[in-house]
Structures are given as C-alpha cells and as structure tokens.
Amino acid sequence: MSIRTRFAPSPTGMLHIGGVRTALFSWLYARRHGGVFILRVEDTDRERSTEEATRVILDGMQWLGLTADEGPYFQSQRMDRYREVIERFLSEGLAYRCYCTKEELEAMRNAQLAAKQKPRYDGTCRQRSAPRPGVDPVVRFKNPLDGVVVVEDAIHGRIAFANAELDDLIIARSDGSPTYNFCVVVDDLDMRVTHVIRGDDHLNNTPRQINMLQALGATPPVYAHVPMILGADGAKLSKRHGAVSVLQYREEGYLPEALLNYLVRLGWSHGDQEIFTLEEMIQKFDIADVNKSASAFNPEKLLWLNQQHIMRATPEYLAGQLKPHLEALGVEVTDLARLAAVAKAQQERAKTLKEMARNSVFFFAEVTEYEEKAAKKNLTTESAAALGAVREKLAALETWAAPAIHEAISQVAAELGTGLGKVAQPVRVAVSGGSISPPIDVTLEILGRDTVLERLTRAMDWIARATPNKG
RNA sequence: GCUCCCAUCGUCUAGAGGCCUAGGACACAGCCCUCUCAAGGCUGCGACGAGGGUUCGAAUCCCUCUGGGAGCGCCA
C-alpha cells in the first residue's frame, strides 16, 4: 500500500515555523516513499478561524514548495459526513447524548481539582434514558472503562495509556457541530492516511483517537509525534521570538530552500551534514532519524544557512528572487541579465536577499549622496588625483571588462607609488556612494563605462566643492 | 494535582557498550588571506543534569531523583 501523509493546520493562528517543520517532515516522508501528501485545513471552529490565516497556510506552503498531492480539503465542507458518523456512533451505542450543563461540568471540574484529582467527565449521562428538557445535549464517545491503549509511535516507541485515565470526550457540541478529535479520526480514516506525523503536543490525544478508530473497526495509522520547536530563549514559541507568519521570512529575504534546510535539521540529522538541497532531503529523510527532544530556534544559524544557499544558487535563480526586494526599495529592474550579473557579484556577500538588495541599489539608481564616513576618508584632495588618473585610463580602455579594468587600476596605484587600496577604495565610494561593494573591477564592469566615468567626474567635483580653499 | 513525554558544548547535533582524550555546525575570540564587505583557511573557548546499579568496560542499558515540556475545553 502506498504511503499517505497529511498536514492538518488550523487557521485559528498564523502558520509559523513549528507547523512548517511538521509539514516538511510529512511532505518529505511522502516524497521519499513515492507516496501522497495531503493538505487539510482544520477549520471546524468557525468562530476563530480567519481567512487571513487560511491564506497564509496556502501561500506559505506554495512559497516553500510543499505542494499537496491532494487537497486542500476543508473540514468546514465535510460537516454532512461528520454528522453521518456521529449518527452511526449513536445508533451503534458507541456514543451517547449528555445533558449535563456547563455549570454542572464546571462544578464537577472544580471539585475534582480541589480533591487533587485529574479533572474528567464522570459519565453520569451514560445511564440516562430520557432527554432532559431545556438542555441541548452534546454527544460523548463511550471510552472503554478499563484496559490500556498502546500507541506504537515511530519516534517515541511504545507508549501505554490506561483507559481509566481517559474520559468520555465530546464529539459533537450542543449545536451539533463536530469537535476536533472526532474530525481528525473521521478524516484520517476517510483519506486513508497511513502515517500521522504531527507535533508531540498531540501525543495525549492519540489514545482517544485510537479508541474511536477501534470502535469503528478500523486499524490505526502509524503515528510519529515530532518534538516541538522552542523559541530562541528556550521558552515556548510565541509571537516574541519566532511564531510569526512564515511569510515573514519571505519578506525578510530568506530563500525557501534555506528555511527548509534549517527546519529539517531541527530534530533530524544525517551524520554531520549541515547543508542539504531539497533532493538530498528527500533522499535522506527518515522518521527513524528524528529526535525525541524539543529544540530551540536559532536565528543566527538560519541566517548562515541562508547565506550558504545564496552562495550556491545560480545567478539567474537569484535574480528572480532578488527582484521583488529591489522593487520594494523603489528600484525598477528591466534588464534581467544585468540583474543576474549583480546577483552573481553579490552572492557571497549577503546573508539575506533583503540585504543584497540594499547593497545593490547603486547598480540601478543614481548615487545622490555619499556615506559621510566613507566620503570623509576616501573622497579627499589626495584621492582626487587617483580618481582623475583612473578616469583617464578607463576612458581609454579598449575592452570594458573586469581584467582590463583591474589592470588599469593597478597601474594607477603603481604610478602613484601607493597600494591598490588607496586607489580602489576612493573609486568604490565614488561609484557606489559607500564603502562596500563587490570587487572593484567587477563592480565597474557591471556599472558600465558611461556610468563609471560620470560618477568619477561627479566625485571629483564633489571633492573640489567640499574643499574650496585648498586648491 | 494527575497522566504522558523529554534530558550531550550557549544553540543545532554526531554518538545504537569498548572506535570518545566525546566529533561536526552556528555563535564568540585570535590569526592568515585581502582593494572594501564578504567568502575561505587555521587555532582557541565550550557539553554527556545528579545519584545508584548492570558490566571486565557506560554518554550509550536499568532504577531513583532533579530539571524542562505537553495534555487534562462544547480550542485545534
């Protein structure tokens, strides 16, 4: 039988990296085994589900390339099916209507807590034969009263729960709507899910779900409860440290494959390997190699990996990724070949696309002012001579290419009896406006002769104006 | 409180009884390379939570403790 995995996020909160990693593991596992990956949106709580959160799930999965082979299914569109199964539970005596009021339940709960007991429903309505006027009943599943449920977890191994610890959970609310644990069981069964890979915060739900499955005469799927991701401070992931929408990472200039690479290494490893292409992940991922313990999110390492992936990417691909970030800075890019040249020149000097864009603006827009510190140090009367000499040599160059440009600048340095830095750095400030750029020859080549000559002239003018009496 | 889970450098991890003087990566510090910024190279710093067993031998197996986490909703 072919493997079928699913990712079942709830649109009651933003899809964050914790969810993404679970999705990744499920996706990887399905891909690795030539199986099917299903996306299912768990939106039974219509009150708290938002359209925006649903959008983030869909857009986020698409951005990351975690494409679903089936779905997205929406639980909100399967209500008839749930009602049908609830009826079946009722008619087969697997469930019963409970007329206890919320107040009564609350009182029961408080009493149990006060007696230092685990709060749970006492099963009062199991015996009830007649409806109670004025109360809309909920439906509860009749959990076995004794015995143990064994979860054979692919990550944790065998875990046993005593049925005596479990109570009769509500499967339908008083308005008739089905609840989470029930919907999961019905869906996983209907969708023929073979491997349930999810966060280990669901571990405690598993015995109930297995009981329901068994009541329906079904065989439980393989469960794999992956450890949680903690914030950078080791505390639970929250808005403060990283529980932001995945799309935030796109905005900040992360490559999808870098984020995936970072996430796959959280709780999973393959020897000492740190950098994985998507294909390698698919090839090497296995649930058996997933850790049991929670791991903390480390933004620095993500940044490093992003840089590593940027360095390994092709300039053309990078250009496409970089474009929106330049546009966000108000730079229109029409020449994609030129953009690729820029990306190539920049790819080992940026940790994010956003940073790369920021440092690349001067390739596309006029230099309107010089960074103060850089100008003060490099655009001086002394360097004006170097700039002039460079300008002259460059203007006379036969071929406009990096090697020739490099040669010209070296010559100027030699003629002036100074180091290359004394010449290259003023030129850098003149053409880029600041002190940071790719190697000067490459930078000038991409910029083009006309632009370079113009910017050199402009810098010399600027020097003359800035030091009027020295002349 | 009860149930369940977890435990190697600050962080991510390797480690399935001898290969461990515990390896790699991020971060940090120093050095090298160098036209800036990076990248890269080298070096350093730095961990098996504690106590008991089992064994000729334990980071690895067992127990207890401690610490952390999750669940106990007409949320998912």
Coordinates of C-alpha atoms (C1' of nucleotides) in Angstrom, one line a residue:
Chain A
M1 CA 0.0 0.0 0.0
S2 CA 1.3 3.4 -0.8
I3 CA 2.1 5.9 1.9
R4 CA -0.2 8.7 2.5
T5 CA 0.7 11.6 4.9
R6 CA -1.1 14.8 5.7
F7 CA -0.6 18.2 7.2
A8 CA -3.6 19.5 9.0
P9 CA -3.1 23.0 10.3
S10 CA -5.8 25.1 11.9
P11 CA -6.4 28.6 10.6
T12 CA -7.1 29.9 14.1
G13 CA -3.5 31.1 14.3
M14 CA -0.7 32.0 11.9
L15 CA 1.2 29.2 10.3
H16 CA 4.6 29.5 11.8
I17 CA 7.9 27.6 11.6
G18 CA 6.7 24.9 14.0
G19 CA 3.9 24.0 11.7
V20 CA 6.0 24.3 8.7
R21 CA 8.5 21.8 10.0
T22 CA 5.8 19.3 10.7
A23 CA 4.5 19.9 7.2
L24 CA 8.0 19.4 5.8
F25 CA 8.5 16.1 7.6
S26 CA 5.2 14.8 6.3
W27 CA 5.9 16.1 2.8
L28 CA 9.5 14.7 2.8
Y29 CA 8.3 11.3 4.0
A30 CA 5.7 11.1 1.3
R31 CA 8.1 12.2 -1.3
R32 CA 10.8 9.8 -0.2
H33 CA 8.5 6.9 -0.5
G34 CA 6.6 7.9 -3.6
G35 CA 3.5 8.5 -1.5
V36 CA 0.8 11.1 -1.4
F37 CA 0.9 14.3 0.7
I38 CA -2.5 15.7 1.7
L39 CA -3.3 19.2 2.9
R40 CA -6.3 19.5 5.1
V41 CA -7.4 22.7 6.8
E42 CA -9.0 22.1 10.2
D43 CA -11.5 24.9 10.4
T44 CA -14.3 23.4 12.4
D45 CA -14.0 26.3 14.8
R46 CA -15.7 28.9 12.6
E47 CA -15.6 31.5 15.4
R48 CA -11.8 31.7 15.5
S49 CA -10.8 30.6 12.0
T50 CA -9.8 33.5 9.9
E51 CA -9.5 34.0 6.2
E52 CA -6.1 35.6 6.6
A53 CA -4.7 32.6 8.4
T54 CA -6.0 30.3 5.7
R55 CA -4.3 32.5 3.1
V56 CA -1.0 32.3 5.0
I57 CA -1.3 28.5 5.1
L58 CA -2.0 28.3 1.3
D59 CA 0.5 30.9 0.3
G60 CA 3.2 29.8 2.7
M61 CA 3.0 26.2 1.5
Q62 CA 3.2 27.3 -2.0
W63 CA 6.1 29.6 -1.4
L64 CA 8.0 26.8 0.3
G65 CA 7.2 24.4 -2.5
L66 CA 5.5 22.0 -0.2
T67 CA 2.8 21.2 -2.7
A68 CA 0.0 18.9 -1.9
D69 CA -0.9 15.9 -4.0
E70 CA -4.4 16.0 -2.6
G71 CA -6.4 18.9 -1.1
P72 CA -6.6 21.3 0.3
Y73 CA -9.6 19.8 2.0
F74 CA -11.6 22.0 4.4
Q75 CA -13.3 20.4 7.3
S76 CA -15.9 23.0 7.2
Q77 CA -17.1 21.5 3.9
R78 CA -17.4 18.0 5.4
M79 CA -20.0 18.6 8.0
D80 CA -22.5 16.2 6.5
R81 CA -20.0 13.4 6.7
Y82 CA -19.2 14.1 10.3
R83 CA -22.9 14.2 11.2
E84 CA -23.4 10.9 9.4
V85 CA -20.6 9.2 11.5
I86 CA -22.0 10.8 14.7
E87 CA -25.3 9.2 13.9
R88 CA -23.6 5.9 13.4
F89 CA -21.8 6.2 16.8
L90 CA -25.2 6.9 18.4
S91 CA -27.1 4.2 16.8
E92 CA -24.4 1.6 17.5
G93 CA -24.2 2.6 21.1
L94 CA -20.7 3.8 20.8
A95 CA -21.7 7.3 21.9
Y96 CA -24.5 8.9 24.0
R97 CA -26.2 12.2 24.5
C98 CA -25.1 14.1 27.5
Y99 CA -27.4 16.6 29.1
C100 CA -25.1 17.9 31.8
T101 CA -25.0 21.7 31.8
K102 CA -21.8 23.7 31.5
E103 CA -22.4 24.8 35.1
E104 CA -22.6 21.3 36.3
L105 CA -19.5 20.4 34.4
E106 CA -17.7 23.3 35.8
A107 CA -18.7 22.4 39.4
M108 CA -17.5 18.8 38.8
R109 CA -14.3 20.0 37.5
N110 CA -13.6 22.4 40.4
A111 CA -14.5 19.7 42.9
Q112 CA -12.0 17.2 41.3
L113 CA -9.3 19.8 41.2
A114 CA -9.9 20.6 44.8
A115 CA -9.5 16.9 45.6
K116 CA -6.2 16.9 43.7
Q117 CA -7.7 14.7 41.0
K118 CA -7.4 14.9 37.3
P119 CA -10.5 16.7 36.0
R120 CA -12.6 14.5 33.9
Y121 CA -16.2 13.7 33.0
D122 CA -17.7 11.2 35.4
G123 CA -20.0 9.5 32.9
T124 CA -23.3 10.5 34.5
C125 CA -25.3 10.5 31.3
R126 CA -24.1 7.1 30.2
Q127 CA -27.1 5.7 32.2
R128 CA -29.6 8.4 31.3
S129 CA -32.6 7.1 29.3
A130 CA -34.7 10.2 28.9
P131 CA -33.8 13.6 27.5
R132 CA -33.6 16.5 29.9
P133 CA -36.0 19.3 28.9
G134 CA -34.4 22.6 28.2
V135 CA -30.9 21.3 27.6
D136 CA -29.4 20.8 24.2
P137 CA -27.3 17.7 24.6
V138 CA -23.7 17.2 23.4
V139 CA -22.6 13.8 22.1
R140 CA -20.0 11.9 24.0
F141 CA -17.9 9.0 22.9
K142 CA -18.0 6.0 25.2
N143 CA -14.4 5.4 26.0
P144 CA -13.5 2.0 27.3
L145 CA -13.6 2.0 31.1
D146 CA -10.6 -0.3 31.6
G147 CA -7.6 -1.8 29.8
V148 CA -4.8 0.0 28.2
V149 CA -4.3 1.7 24.8
V150 CA -0.9 1.3 23.3
V151 CA 0.5 3.8 20.9
E152 CA 3.2 2.5 18.8
D153 CA 5.0 5.7 18.0
A154 CA 7.6 5.8 15.2
I155 CA 9.7 8.3 17.1
H156 CA 9.0 7.6 20.8
G157 CA 8.4 3.8 20.7
R158 CA 5.7 2.1 22.6
I159 CA 3.6 4.3 24.9
A160 CA 0.8 2.8 27.1
F161 CA -2.2 4.8 28.4
A162 CA -4.7 3.4 30.9
N163 CA -8.2 3.8 29.8
A164 CA -9.1 4.6 33.4
E165 CA -7.2 7.9 32.8
L166 CA -9.4 8.9 29.9
D167 CA -12.9 10.2 30.0
D168 CA -15.8 10.3 27.5
L169 CA -14.9 13.1 25.2
I170 CA -17.4 15.3 23.5
I171 CA -17.6 14.6 19.8
A172 CA -20.5 16.9 18.9
R173 CA -21.3 20.2 20.6
S174 CA -24.8 21.1 21.7
D175 CA -25.3 22.9 18.4
G176 CA -24.5 19.6 16.6
S177 CA -21.1 20.6 15.3
P178 CA -18.3 18.0 15.5
T179 CA -15.2 18.6 17.5
Y180 CA -11.5 18.3 16.7
N181 CA -10.6 14.8 18.0
F182 CA -13.5 13.3 16.2
C183 CA -13.0 15.1 12.9
V184 CA -9.4 14.0 12.8
V185 CA -10.4 10.4 13.3
V186 CA -13.0 10.5 10.5
D187 CA -10.8 12.4 8.1
D188 CA -7.7 10.3 8.6
L189 CA -9.8 7.3 8.0
D190 CA -11.7 8.7 5.0
M191 CA -8.5 10.0 3.5
R192 CA -6.7 6.7 4.1
V193 CA -3.9 8.3 5.9
T194 CA -1.2 5.8 6.7
H195 CA 1.2 7.9 8.7
V196 CA 0.1 10.6 11.1
I197 CA 3.1 12.9 11.6
R198 CA 2.3 15.8 14.0
G199 CA 3.6 17.8 16.9
D200 CA 4.0 15.8 20.1
D201 CA 1.5 18.1 21.8
H202 CA -0.9 15.7 20.3
L203 CA 0.5 12.7 22.0
N204 CA -2.0 12.8 24.7
N205 CA -4.9 12.9 22.2
T206 CA -3.7 9.8 20.5
P207 CA -5.2 7.1 22.8
R208 CA -8.6 8.7 22.5
Q209 CA -8.3 8.7 18.7
I210 CA -7.2 5.1 18.7
N211 CA -10.2 4.1 20.8
M212 CA -12.6 5.8 18.4
L213 CA -10.8 4.2 15.4
Q214 CA -11.1 0.8 17.1
A215 CA -14.8 1.4 17.9
L216 CA -15.2 1.9 14.1
G217 CA -13.4 -1.3 13.5
A218 CA -10.5 0.5 11.8
T219 CA -6.8 -0.1 12.1
P220 CA -4.9 2.9 13.5
P221 CA -2.3 4.5 11.2
V222 CA 1.4 4.8 12.1
Y223 CA 1.9 7.7 14.5
A224 CA 5.0 9.8 14.6
H225 CA 5.0 12.6 17.2
V226 CA 7.7 15.1 16.4
P227 CA 9.2 17.2 19.2
M228 CA 8.2 20.9 19.5
I229 CA 10.3 23.9 18.5
L230 CA 11.1 26.3 21.2
G231 CA 11.9 30.0 20.9
A232 CA 15.5 31.2 20.9
D233 CA 15.3 31.6 24.6
G234 CA 14.3 28.0 25.2
A235 CA 10.7 29.0 26.1
K236 CA 7.7 28.1 24.2
L237 CA 7.4 29.6 20.7
S238 CA 5.4 32.8 20.9
K239 CA 5.0 36.0 18.9
R240 CA 8.0 37.4 20.7
H241 CA 10.6 35.0 19.2
G242 CA 9.5 33.5 16.0
A243 CA 5.9 32.4 16.0
V244 CA 5.5 34.9 13.2
S245 CA 3.8 34.0 9.9
V246 CA 6.1 32.0 7.6
L247 CA 5.6 34.6 5.0
Q248 CA 7.6 37.0 7.2
Y249 CA 10.6 35.0 6.3
R250 CA 10.0 35.6 2.6
E251 CA 9.7 39.3 3.3
E252 CA 13.0 39.3 5.2
G253 CA 14.8 37.8 2.3
Y254 CA 15.1 34.1 3.1
L255 CA 15.3 31.5 0.3
P256 CA 12.6 28.9 0.8
E257 CA 15.2 26.1 0.5
A258 CA 17.3 27.7 3.2
L259 CA 14.4 27.9 5.6
L260 CA 13.5 24.3 4.8
N261 CA 17.1 23.2 5.3
Y262 CA 17.2 24.9 8.6
L263 CA 14.0 23.4 9.7
V264 CA 14.8 19.9 8.6
R265 CA 17.9 20.0 10.8
L266 CA 15.9 20.8 13.8
G267 CA 15.2 17.4 15.3
W268 CA 16.7 15.5 12.4
S269 CA 20.2 14.9 11.2
H270 CA 22.2 12.9 8.8
G271 CA 25.6 12.4 10.2
D272 CA 27.5 15.7 10.2
Q273 CA 25.9 17.1 7.1
E274 CA 24.5 20.6 7.5
I275 CA 23.7 21.8 4.0
F276 CA 21.1 19.9 2.1
T277 CA 19.4 20.5 -1.3
L278 CA 15.8 19.7 -1.5
E279 CA 16.7 16.5 -3.4
E280 CA 19.1 15.4 -0.7
M281 CA 16.5 16.0 2.0
I282 CA 14.0 13.8 0.1
Q283 CA 16.6 11.2 -0.4
K284 CA 17.9 11.1 3.1
F285 CA 15.0 11.9 5.4
D286 CA 13.6 9.2 7.6
I287 CA 11.3 9.3 10.5
A288 CA 13.5 6.9 12.3
D289 CA 16.2 9.5 12.5
V290 CA 14.1 12.1 14.1
N291 CA 15.0 13.1 17.7
K292 CA 12.7 12.9 20.7
S293 CA 13.6 16.1 22.4
A294 CA 12.5 19.7 21.7
S295 CA 14.9 22.1 20.0
A296 CA 15.3 25.8 20.2
F297 CA 15.1 28.1 17.2
N298 CA 18.4 29.7 16.4
P299 CA 18.1 32.7 14.1
E300 CA 21.8 33.0 13.6
K301 CA 22.2 29.6 12.1
L302 CA 19.2 30.2 9.8
L303 CA 21.0 33.3 8.6
W304 CA 24.2 31.4 8.0
L305 CA 22.3 28.7 6.1
N306 CA 20.5 31.3 4.0
Q307 CA 23.8 32.7 3.0
Q308 CA 25.2 29.3 2.2
H309 CA 22.2 28.7 -0.1
I310 CA 22.5 32.1 -1.7
M311 CA 26.2 31.3 -2.5
R312 CA 25.2 28.0 -4.1
A313 CA 22.3 29.3 -6.1
T314 CA 22.6 30.1 -9.8
P315 CA 22.7 33.8 -10.6
E316 CA 19.6 33.5 -12.7
Y317 CA 17.5 32.0 -10.0
L318 CA 18.9 34.5 -7.5
A319 CA 18.0 37.3 -9.9
G320 CA 14.3 36.2 -9.8
Q321 CA 14.4 36.0 -6.0
L322 CA 16.1 39.4 -5.7
K323 CA 13.9 41.4 -8.0
P324 CA 10.9 41.9 -5.6
H325 CA 13.3 43.0 -2.9
L326 CA 14.8 45.7 -5.1
E327 CA 11.3 46.7 -6.2
A328 CA 10.4 47.1 -2.5
L329 CA 13.2 49.7 -2.4
G330 CA 11.8 51.5 -5.3
V331 CA 14.1 50.2 -7.9
E332 CA 12.7 49.1 -11.3
V333 CA 14.5 46.3 -12.9
T334 CA 14.1 45.6 -16.6
D335 CA 17.4 44.0 -17.6
L336 CA 17.3 40.5 -16.1
A337 CA 20.7 39.6 -17.5
R338 CA 22.2 42.6 -15.7
L339 CA 20.4 41.7 -12.6
A340 CA 21.9 38.2 -12.8
A341 CA 25.3 39.7 -13.1
V342 CA 24.7 41.8 -10.0
A343 CA 23.4 38.7 -8.1
K344 CA 26.5 36.8 -9.1
A345 CA 28.8 39.6 -7.9
Q346 CA 26.9 39.8 -4.6
Q347 CA 26.1 36.3 -3.8
E348 CA 28.8 35.6 -1.4
R349 CA 28.4 38.9 0.5
A350 CA 24.8 38.8 1.7
K351 CA 23.0 36.8 4.3
T352 CA 19.6 37.7 3.0
L353 CA 18.1 38.9 -0.2
K354 CA 16.9 42.0 1.5
E355 CA 20.5 42.8 2.5
M356 CA 21.6 42.0 -1.1
A357 CA 19.0 44.3 -2.5
R358 CA 20.0 47.1 -0.1
N359 CA 23.7 46.8 -1.2
S360 CA 22.8 46.6 -4.9
V361 CA 20.7 49.7 -5.3
F362 CA 23.6 51.7 -6.7
F363 CA 23.8 49.4 -9.7
F364 CA 20.4 50.6 -10.7
A365 CA 19.9 54.0 -9.3
E366 CA 21.9 57.2 -9.3
V367 CA 24.3 57.9 -6.5
T368 CA 22.8 61.0 -5.0
E369 CA 24.9 61.3 -1.9
Y370 CA 28.0 59.7 -0.3
E371 CA 28.0 58.0 3.0
E372 CA 29.5 60.5 5.4
K373 CA 32.2 58.4 7.0
A374 CA 33.3 56.8 3.7
A375 CA 33.5 60.2 1.9
K376 CA 35.5 61.8 4.6
K377 CA 38.1 59.1 4.5
N378 CA 38.2 58.5 0.8
L379 CA 37.0 61.5 -1.2
T380 CA 39.9 63.8 -0.3
T381 CA 42.1 66.1 -2.3
E382 CA 44.7 63.5 -2.3
S383 CA 42.5 60.9 -3.7
A384 CA 41.2 63.3 -6.4
A385 CA 44.4 62.7 -8.2
A386 CA 43.9 59.0 -8.2
L387 CA 40.3 59.3 -9.3
G388 CA 41.4 61.5 -12.2
A389 CA 44.1 59.1 -13.2
V390 CA 41.7 56.2 -13.1
R391 CA 39.2 58.1 -15.1
E392 CA 41.7 58.8 -17.8
K393 CA 42.8 55.2 -18.0
L394 CA 39.4 53.8 -18.0
A395 CA 38.2 56.2 -20.7
A396 CA 41.0 55.0 -22.9
L397 CA 40.4 51.3 -22.3
E398 CA 39.8 49.2 -25.4
T399 CA 37.7 46.5 -23.9
W400 CA 35.4 47.1 -20.9
A401 CA 35.9 44.0 -18.9
A402 CA 37.0 43.2 -15.3
P403 CA 40.6 42.0 -16.1
A404 CA 41.4 45.2 -18.1
I405 CA 39.8 47.4 -15.5
H406 CA 41.8 45.7 -12.8
E407 CA 44.9 46.2 -14.8
A408 CA 44.2 49.9 -15.3
I409 CA 43.6 50.5 -11.6
S410 CA 46.7 48.5 -10.6
Q411 CA 48.7 50.7 -13.0
V412 CA 47.5 53.8 -11.4
A413 CA 48.4 52.6 -8.0
A414 CA 51.9 51.7 -9.3
E415 CA 52.3 55.0 -10.9
L416 CA 51.3 56.8 -7.7
G417 CA 53.6 54.6 -5.7
T418 CA 50.8 53.5 -3.5
G419 CA 48.8 50.4 -2.6
L420 CA 45.8 49.2 -4.5
G421 CA 43.6 50.1 -1.6
K422 CA 44.4 53.8 -1.9
V423 CA 43.0 53.8 -5.4
A424 CA 40.3 51.2 -5.3
Q425 CA 38.6 52.5 -2.2
P426 CA 38.0 56.1 -3.4
V427 CA 36.7 54.7 -6.7
R428 CA 34.4 52.4 -4.8
V429 CA 33.0 55.3 -2.8
A430 CA 32.7 57.4 -6.0
V431 CA 30.7 54.8 -7.9
S432 CA 28.7 53.2 -5.1
G433 CA 28.3 56.0 -2.6
G434 CA 29.6 53.9 0.2
S435 CA 32.5 51.7 1.3
I436 CA 31.0 48.3 0.5
S437 CA 30.7 46.7 -2.9
P438 CA 31.9 43.6 -4.8
P439 CA 35.5 43.7 -6.1
I440 CA 36.0 47.0 -7.8
D441 CA 36.8 45.6 -11.2
V442 CA 33.6 43.5 -11.3
T443 CA 31.6 46.4 -9.9
L444 CA 32.8 48.8 -12.6
E445 CA 32.3 46.2 -15.4
I446 CA 28.6 45.8 -14.4
L447 CA 28.1 49.5 -14.0
G448 CA 29.3 50.2 -17.5
R449 CA 31.8 52.7 -18.7
D450 CA 29.5 55.7 -19.2
T451 CA 28.1 55.4 -15.7
V452 CA 31.5 54.9 -14.2
L453 CA 33.1 57.9 -15.9
E454 CA 30.2 60.1 -15.0
R455 CA 30.3 59.1 -11.3
L456 CA 34.1 59.6 -11.2
T457 CA 33.7 63.1 -12.5
R458 CA 30.9 63.8 -10.1
A459 CA 33.0 62.6 -7.2
M460 CA 35.9 64.9 -8.2
D461 CA 33.5 67.8 -8.5
W462 CA 32.2 67.0 -5.1
I463 CA 35.8 67.0 -3.7
A464 CA 36.5 70.3 -5.2
R465 CA 33.4 71.8 -3.8
A466 CA 33.9 70.3 -0.3
T467 CA 37.4 71.7 -0.1
P468 CA 37.1 75.1 -1.8
N469 CA 40.2 76.8 -0.3
K470 CA 42.6 74.0 -0.9
G471 CA 43.0 74.5 -4.4
Chain B
rG1 C1' -2.7 17.9 41.4
rC2 C1' -3.0 13.7 37.8
rU3 C1' -1.3 11.4 33.1
rC4 C1' 2.2 11.4 29.2
rC5 C1' 6.9 13.0 27.0
rC6 C1' 12.0 14.7 27.1
rA7 C1' 17.4 15.3 29.0
rU8 C1' 25.4 15.6 25.1
rC9 C1' 29.0 22.3 24.4
rG10 C1' 25.1 29.0 24.9
rU11 C1' 22.3 26.8 20.4
rC12 C1' 21.5 22.6 16.4
rU13 C1' 23.5 17.9 16.7
rA14 C1' 27.1 13.0 16.0
rG15 C1' 27.1 9.0 19.2
rA16 C1' 22.8 2.5 18.8
rG17 C1' 28.6 -0.8 25.5
rG18 C1' 35.0 -0.6 24.0
rC19 C1' 36.5 3.3 17.6
rC20 C1' 35.3 9.0 23.0
rU21 C1' 41.5 12.4 25.3
rA22 C1' 33.2 12.9 23.4
rG23 C1' 33.2 14.5 16.7
rG24 C1' 30.8 18.3 13.4
rA25 C1' 27.9 23.0 12.7
rC26 C1' 26.2 28.1 14.3
rA27 C1' 27.7 32.0 17.6
rC28 C1' 32.1 34.1 20.0
rA29 C1' 37.7 35.2 20.2
rG30 C1' 42.5 35.2 17.8
rC31 C1' 45.5 34.5 13.3
rC32 C1' 46.0 34.0 7.9
rC33 C1' 44.2 35.7 3.0
rU34 C1' 42.7 40.6 1.1
rC35 C1' 41.1 46.9 -3.0
rU36 C1' 36.0 47.3 0.9
rC37 C1' 32.5 43.9 2.6
rA38 C1' 32.2 39.1 2.5
rA39 C1' 33.7 34.2 1.5
rG40 C1' 37.5 30.8 2.7
rG41 C1' 41.6 28.5 5.8
rC42 C1' 43.8 27.6 10.7
rU43 C1' 43.6 27.9 16.1
rG44 C1' 41.0 28.6 20.6
rC45 C1' 36.7 28.6 24.0
rG46 C1' 33.0 25.1 25.2
rA47 C1' 28.8 19.5 27.0
rC48 C1' 27.5 13.7 28.4
rG49 C1' 21.9 17.2 34.9
rA50 C1' 22.7 14.1 39.8
rG51 C1' 22.9 9.5 42.4
rG52 C1' 22.7 4.5 42.4
rG53 C1' 23.0 -0.1 39.8
rU54 C1' 24.2 -3.9 35.4
rU55 C1' 29.1 -4.9 33.0
rC56 C1' 35.9 -6.6 32.6
rG57 C1' 34.2 -1.8 30.4
rA58 C1' 28.7 3.1 30.1
rA59 C1' 27.3 9.4 27.0
rU60 C1' 25.3 4.8 25.4
rC61 C1' 21.3 -0.4 29.3
rC62 C1' 18.1 -0.3 34.1
rC63 C1' 16.2 2.4 38.6
rU64 C1' 15.5 6.9 41.5
rC65 C1' 15.9 11.9 41.9
rU66 C1' 16.2 16.7 39.7
rG67 C1' 15.1 19.8 35.8
rG68 C1' 12.2 21.1 31.4
rG69 C1' 7.8 20.4 28.3
rA70 C1' 2.8 18.8 26.8
rG71 C1' -2.2 17.3 27.9
rC72 C1' -6.3 17.3 31.4
rG73 C1' -12.0 22.6 26.9
rC74 C1' -19.0 22.3 23.9
rC75 C1' -9.9 25.1 21.1
rA76 C1' -7.3 22.8 17.5

